[in-house]
Amino acid sequence: MFVFKWPGSDRANISHHCFPKLFEGRDESTKVLKINDQITLNLHPSSILHDDFFVRKYREGVPEYKYFNVELLQQGLYHDAKQLAAVTLSEEGGNLRVEGVVGPQLKIRPVEAAERSIYGKQAHIVDTIEDFKSESVYGKIIDEEIAISERDTSYHVGYDSTKFNVKSIQPEVLITCDSLFLAGFKDKADMIKYILVFFQVVILRYSTITHPRIEPVLLGIEITDKTQEDKYYNYLEGGIDAIPSLYNISYYVKAREAYYQEYDLTYFLTAYDMIVPGEHGLDRGYRGICLCRVCLLRHT
């Protein structure tokens, strides 16, 4: 289980204006996107959604599900694996609009009501993505190395690695967004588009892992309301007390197992500052926290 702070309110360090150009690629369905003289992306269409993808929201505590045509929803979503880039492409008034991530540390978006080039193209801005690395670490790091052999593991817990020798796994993921996160977008459709780009970037990051390969699939998005959030958030100085809130979320999910047990991974996205009280005051430098649990197989 993971909780991430949405970086939408942070200011970028560097920004540049550009007028992207789109060309057809050599292979079918591929495209070449020239951002500027330094950045050119070789784009492939993305397919990251489960066939039964849904959005779940609540009305007076009762869940409501909306299912989508996943092919239609993913139209315009592209990625460049080598550049770790994921973008959405669309047209408005005959002008190309590009939004998303164009490199490990770069993002792009149209400049609304901005100048046009002499050819009438839509101006865009390329920003640096904020460095989320923090010197703040909550927990304890064990300095001494502990060597555990496969024989030791098998002897104590009955683990047989040969039964789990798979080339790839496809964990099904639920992303839960709180009401403050949703409020940062003009509408729900805009939020969904953002999450698709976010999740494609997550997949690209996971693609560096092998033995087995990890290929996450987005099964659903959940939108919570204030009534639910009050059950697990510990509010503190305009944000949330990070660690107690994380544990409260785990208790909340456990109590509502029928709604969460089918997902392999659950991400919670929040626009609140995640705060950890310390000796020198309140630390607001945390961008993400996670609760790791052991996966168990039940034998009947």
Short mmCIF file of C-alpha atoms in Angstrom, two decimals:
data_model
loop_
_atom_site.label_atom_id
_atom_site.label_comp_id
_atom_site.label_asym_id
_atom_site.label_seq_id
_atom_site.Cartn_x
_atom_site.Cartn_y
_atom_site.Cartn_z
CA MET A 1 0.00 0.00 0.00
CA PHE A 2 1.35 3.40 -0.99
CA VAL A 3 0.35 7.02 -0.29
CA PHE A 4 1.68 9.74 -2.57
CA LYS A 5 1.38 13.52 -2.38
CA TRP A 6 0.32 15.06 -5.67
CA PRO A 7 2.98 17.61 -6.74
CA GLY A 8 0.52 19.83 -8.59
CA SER A 9 1.02 22.82 -6.30
CA ASP A 10 4.82 22.85 -6.45
CA ARG A 11 6.72 25.31 -8.60
CA ALA A 12 9.08 24.06 -11.30
CA ASN A 13 12.71 25.13 -11.37
CA ILE A 14 13.17 25.84 -15.09
CA SER A 15 10.71 26.41 -17.93
CA HIS A 16 10.99 26.87 -21.69
CA HIS A 17 8.44 27.68 -24.36
CA CYS A 18 8.21 25.46 -27.42
CA PHE A 19 5.95 24.59 -30.35
CA PRO A 20 5.86 20.77 -30.72
CA LYS A 21 5.56 19.14 -34.15
CA LEU A 22 4.05 15.70 -34.78
CA PHE A 23 5.02 13.32 -37.60
CA GLU A 24 3.94 9.81 -38.57
CA GLY A 25 6.47 7.13 -37.62
CA ARG A 26 7.94 4.44 -39.81
CA ASP A 27 5.91 1.67 -38.19
CA GLU A 28 2.14 1.48 -38.03
CA SER A 29 0.58 3.45 -35.16
CA THR A 30 3.89 5.04 -34.16
CA LYS A 31 4.56 8.76 -34.16
CA VAL A 32 7.54 11.08 -33.90
CA LEU A 33 7.10 14.10 -31.65
CA LYS A 34 9.65 16.88 -31.92
CA ILE A 35 9.41 18.99 -28.79
CA ASN A 36 12.37 21.24 -29.59
CA ASP A 37 15.88 20.92 -31.00
CA GLN A 38 16.98 18.89 -27.96
CA ILE A 39 14.00 16.57 -27.41
CA THR A 40 12.47 14.20 -29.96
CA LEU A 41 10.28 11.28 -28.89
CA ASN A 42 9.56 8.06 -30.77
CA LEU A 43 6.05 7.35 -29.56
CA HIS A 44 4.18 4.06 -29.34
CA PRO A 45 0.50 3.73 -28.37
CA SER A 46 0.02 2.75 -24.74
CA SER A 47 -2.17 -0.05 -23.43
CA ILE A 48 -2.22 0.04 -19.63
CA LEU A 49 -5.86 -0.55 -18.68
CA HIS A 50 -7.62 -3.75 -17.70
CA ASP A 51 -10.50 -4.71 -19.99
CA ASP A 52 -12.86 -4.21 -17.04
CA PHE A 53 -11.43 -0.83 -16.02
CA PHE A 54 -13.80 1.23 -13.87
CA VAL A 55 -14.11 4.42 -11.83
CA ARG A 56 -15.70 3.98 -8.42
CA LYS A 57 -17.21 6.81 -6.41
CA TYR A 58 -19.63 6.89 -3.49
CA ARG A 59 -23.09 8.29 -2.94
CA GLU A 60 -24.12 8.36 0.73
CA GLY A 61 -21.59 5.61 1.42
CA VAL A 62 -22.83 3.34 -1.38
CA PRO A 63 -20.29 2.57 -4.14
CA GLU A 64 -21.19 3.44 -7.73
CA TYR A 65 -19.23 1.97 -10.63
CA LYS A 66 -18.77 3.37 -14.11
CA TYR A 67 -17.14 1.19 -16.77
CA PHE A 68 -15.37 2.51 -19.84
CA ASN A 69 -14.45 1.57 -23.38
CA VAL A 70 -10.74 1.15 -22.65
CA GLU A 71 -9.66 1.46 -26.29
CA LEU A 72 -11.43 4.79 -26.58
CA LEU A 73 -10.13 5.98 -23.21
CA GLN A 74 -6.52 5.21 -24.18
CA GLN A 75 -6.70 6.93 -27.56
CA GLY A 76 -4.06 9.62 -27.65
CA LEU A 77 -1.96 8.05 -24.88
CA TYR A 78 1.61 7.34 -26.03
CA HIS A 79 4.97 6.50 -24.52
CA ASP A 80 8.67 6.38 -25.36
CA ALA A 81 10.25 3.70 -23.19
CA LYS A 82 13.84 4.75 -23.86
CA GLN A 83 13.15 8.34 -22.83
CA LEU A 84 10.87 7.32 -19.92
CA ALA A 85 8.24 9.57 -21.49
CA ALA A 86 4.44 9.35 -21.46
CA VAL A 87 2.15 11.92 -23.08
CA THR A 88 -1.38 12.50 -24.30
CA LEU A 89 -1.87 13.94 -27.78
CA SER A 90 -5.02 15.79 -28.83
CA GLU A 91 -6.22 18.55 -31.11
CA GLU A 92 -8.16 21.68 -30.26
CA GLY A 93 -9.12 24.16 -32.93
CA GLY A 94 -6.77 22.38 -35.33
CA ASN A 95 -3.81 22.83 -32.99
CA LEU A 96 -1.74 20.05 -31.42
CA ARG A 97 -1.89 19.77 -27.62
CA VAL A 98 0.72 17.72 -25.75
CA GLU A 99 0.55 16.97 -22.03
CA GLY A 100 2.62 14.67 -19.86
CA VAL A 101 6.18 13.63 -19.11
CA VAL A 102 8.84 13.97 -21.82
CA GLY A 103 11.84 12.67 -19.90
CA PRO A 104 13.01 11.56 -16.46
CA GLN A 105 13.02 15.17 -15.22
CA LEU A 106 10.82 17.03 -17.72
CA LYS A 107 7.10 17.61 -18.20
CA ILE A 108 5.11 19.47 -20.86
CA ARG A 109 1.75 21.22 -21.03
CA PRO A 110 -0.01 23.70 -23.34
CA VAL A 111 0.03 27.34 -22.35
CA GLU A 112 -3.61 28.35 -22.20
CA ALA A 113 -4.58 31.49 -24.12
CA ALA A 114 -0.94 31.79 -25.08
CA GLU A 115 0.77 33.22 -28.10
CA ARG A 116 0.74 31.32 -31.38
CA SER A 117 3.73 30.90 -33.63
CA ILE A 118 3.68 32.51 -37.07
CA TYR A 119 2.29 29.17 -38.30
CA GLY A 120 -0.55 29.21 -35.79
CA LYS A 121 0.81 26.41 -33.59
CA GLN A 122 -0.13 26.13 -29.89
CA ALA A 123 2.59 27.27 -27.51
CA HIS A 124 3.69 24.78 -24.84
CA ILE A 125 5.86 25.04 -21.78
CA VAL A 126 8.48 22.46 -20.74
CA ASP A 127 9.13 22.42 -16.99
CA THR A 128 11.60 20.52 -14.88
CA ILE A 129 9.95 17.99 -12.59
CA GLU A 130 10.64 18.80 -8.98
CA ASP A 131 13.32 16.75 -7.26
CA PHE A 132 11.36 14.70 -4.74
CA LYS A 133 14.45 13.38 -3.00
CA SER A 134 14.44 14.32 0.64
CA GLU A 135 17.00 13.98 3.38
CA SER A 136 14.13 13.02 5.67
CA VAL A 137 13.72 9.29 6.17
CA TYR A 138 11.24 7.82 8.61
CA GLY A 139 12.33 4.46 9.95
CA LYS A 140 15.52 2.63 10.80
CA ILE A 141 18.25 1.53 8.42
CA ILE A 142 20.14 -1.62 9.37
CA ASP A 143 23.82 -1.13 8.59
CA GLU A 144 24.90 -4.73 9.02
CA GLU A 145 24.37 -7.00 6.06
CA ILE A 146 22.37 -10.13 6.71
CA ALA A 147 23.09 -13.03 4.40
CA ILE A 148 20.18 -15.42 3.91
CA SER A 149 20.72 -18.34 1.61
CA GLU A 150 17.96 -20.00 -0.39
CA ARG A 151 18.56 -23.16 1.65
CA ASP A 152 18.01 -21.24 4.89
CA THR A 153 14.79 -19.72 3.58
CA SER A 154 13.43 -23.04 2.35
CA TYR A 155 14.22 -24.76 5.64
CA HIS A 156 12.43 -22.22 7.82
CA VAL A 157 9.35 -21.33 5.79
CA GLY A 158 9.00 -24.15 3.29
CA TYR A 159 9.68 -21.86 0.32
CA ASP A 160 10.43 -23.61 -2.96
CA SER A 161 11.75 -21.06 -5.47
CA THR A 162 11.30 -23.45 -8.40
CA LYS A 163 7.51 -23.15 -8.07
CA PHE A 164 7.71 -19.40 -8.59
CA ASN A 165 10.10 -19.27 -11.53
CA VAL A 166 8.03 -16.98 -13.74
CA LYS A 167 9.24 -14.57 -16.42
CA SER A 168 6.70 -11.84 -15.74
CA ILE A 169 3.90 -10.84 -13.40
CA GLN A 170 0.95 -8.50 -14.03
CA PRO A 171 -0.20 -7.00 -10.71
CA GLU A 172 -3.67 -5.44 -10.88
CA VAL A 173 -3.71 -1.96 -9.38
CA LEU A 174 -6.35 0.27 -7.79
CA ILE A 175 -5.61 4.00 -7.48
CA THR A 176 -7.61 5.84 -4.82
CA CYS A 177 -7.84 9.64 -5.10
CA ASP A 178 -9.07 11.87 -2.32
CA SER A 179 -11.46 14.80 -2.75
CA LEU A 180 -8.70 17.43 -2.48
CA PHE A 181 -6.77 15.70 -5.26
CA LEU A 182 -9.87 15.76 -7.51
CA ALA A 183 -10.42 19.45 -6.71
CA GLY A 184 -7.11 20.25 -8.40
CA PHE A 185 -8.54 19.42 -11.83
CA LYS A 186 -11.18 21.13 -13.93
CA ASP A 187 -13.25 17.92 -14.02
CA LYS A 188 -13.10 14.16 -13.49
CA ALA A 189 -12.10 13.46 -17.10
CA ASP A 190 -9.07 15.73 -16.72
CA MET A 191 -8.06 13.86 -13.56
CA ILE A 192 -8.38 10.48 -15.29
CA LYS A 193 -6.14 11.67 -18.12
CA TYR A 194 -3.53 12.77 -15.59
CA ILE A 195 -3.64 9.40 -13.84
CA LEU A 196 -3.21 7.52 -17.12
CA VAL A 197 0.00 9.43 -17.78
CA PHE A 198 1.11 8.95 -14.17
CA PHE A 199 0.50 5.20 -14.36
CA GLN A 200 2.28 4.83 -17.70
CA VAL A 201 5.31 6.49 -16.13
CA VAL A 202 5.10 4.03 -13.22
CA ILE A 203 5.07 1.16 -15.71
CA LEU A 204 8.13 2.54 -17.48
CA ARG A 205 9.97 2.77 -14.16
CA TYR A 206 9.05 -0.82 -13.33
CA SER A 207 10.29 -1.92 -16.76
CA THR A 208 13.88 -1.74 -15.51
CA ILE A 209 13.15 -4.67 -13.18
CA THR A 210 13.70 -8.19 -14.48
CA HIS A 211 13.45 -11.76 -13.17
CA PRO A 212 10.53 -11.41 -13.12
CA ARG A 213 9.42 -8.51 -15.26
CA ILE A 214 6.74 -6.42 -13.58
CA GLU A 215 3.92 -5.28 -15.87
CA PRO A 216 1.28 -3.48 -13.78
CA VAL A 217 -2.28 -3.17 -15.10
CA LEU A 218 -4.63 -0.41 -13.96
CA LEU A 219 -7.91 -2.05 -12.98
CA GLY A 220 -9.69 0.89 -11.41
CA ILE A 221 -9.73 4.41 -9.99
CA GLU A 222 -11.55 5.14 -6.75
CA ILE A 223 -12.68 8.66 -5.79
CA THR A 224 -13.32 9.17 -2.08
CA ASP A 225 -15.26 11.91 -0.32
CA LYS A 226 -14.69 13.83 2.90
CA THR A 227 -16.87 11.44 4.93
CA GLN A 228 -14.58 8.52 4.09
CA GLU A 229 -11.37 10.50 4.42
CA ASP A 230 -12.27 11.62 7.94
CA LYS A 231 -12.15 7.96 8.97
CA TYR A 232 -8.44 7.59 8.24
CA TYR A 233 -6.79 10.99 7.86
CA ASN A 234 -5.24 12.59 10.95
CA TYR A 235 -5.39 16.26 9.99
CA LEU A 236 -2.49 18.42 11.10
CA GLU A 237 -1.72 22.09 10.33
CA GLY A 238 -3.54 22.06 6.98
CA GLY A 239 -2.07 18.69 6.00
CA ILE A 240 -2.19 15.14 7.31
CA ASP A 241 -0.05 13.43 9.95
CA ALA A 242 1.62 11.00 7.57
CA ILE A 243 2.41 7.89 9.59
CA PRO A 244 -0.81 7.60 11.65
CA SER A 245 -2.83 8.32 8.51
CA LEU A 246 -1.04 5.53 6.64
CA TYR A 247 -1.81 3.01 9.36
CA ASN A 248 -5.40 4.23 9.56
CA ILE A 249 -5.73 3.66 5.81
CA SER A 250 -4.51 0.08 6.25
CA TYR A 251 -7.10 -0.50 8.99
CA TYR A 252 -9.80 1.10 6.83
CA VAL A 253 -8.92 -1.13 3.87
CA LYS A 254 -8.87 -4.22 6.08
CA ALA A 255 -12.32 -3.38 7.49
CA ARG A 256 -13.65 -2.95 3.93
CA GLU A 257 -11.97 -6.03 2.54
CA ALA A 258 -14.81 -6.74 0.13
CA TYR A 259 -13.93 -3.55 -1.78
CA TYR A 260 -10.15 -3.96 -1.82
CA GLN A 261 -9.10 -7.59 -1.54
CA GLU A 262 -9.08 -8.33 -5.28
CA TYR A 263 -6.33 -5.79 -6.03
CA ASP A 264 -2.65 -6.68 -5.83
CA LEU A 265 -1.53 -3.09 -5.20
CA THR A 266 -3.41 -0.07 -3.87
CA TYR A 267 -2.14 3.48 -4.35
CA PHE A 268 -3.65 6.43 -2.47
CA LEU A 269 -3.12 9.85 -4.07
CA THR A 270 -3.55 12.98 -1.96
CA ALA A 271 -3.06 16.71 -2.45
CA TYR A 272 -2.55 17.23 1.29
CA ASP A 273 0.94 17.89 2.62
CA MET A 274 2.16 14.73 4.35
CA ILE A 275 3.66 15.87 7.64
CA VAL A 276 5.90 14.06 10.12
CA PRO A 277 6.32 15.81 13.51
CA GLY A 278 9.91 15.81 14.74
CA GLU A 279 12.25 17.34 17.27
CA HIS A 280 12.70 20.44 15.11
CA GLY A 281 9.07 20.97 14.18
CA LEU A 282 6.88 19.68 11.38
CA ASP A 283 8.62 18.07 8.41
CA ARG A 284 6.62 18.64 5.22
CA GLY A 285 9.26 17.16 2.91
CA TYR A 286 7.65 13.76 2.41
CA ARG A 287 6.34 12.96 -1.07
CA GLY A 288 5.39 9.34 -0.60
CA ILE A 289 5.16 6.68 2.08
CA CYS A 290 4.38 3.00 1.88
CA LEU A 291 3.31 0.15 4.07
CA CYS A 292 4.90 -3.15 3.10
CA ARG A 293 3.14 -6.38 3.84
CA VAL A 294 4.10 -9.98 3.14
CA CYS A 295 2.12 -11.70 0.41
CA LEU A 296 0.74 -15.04 1.52
CA LEU A 297 -0.73 -17.98 -0.34
CA ARG A 298 -3.68 -19.66 1.29
CA HIS A 299 -3.80 -23.42 0.99
CA THR A 300 -7.16 -25.15 1.24
#
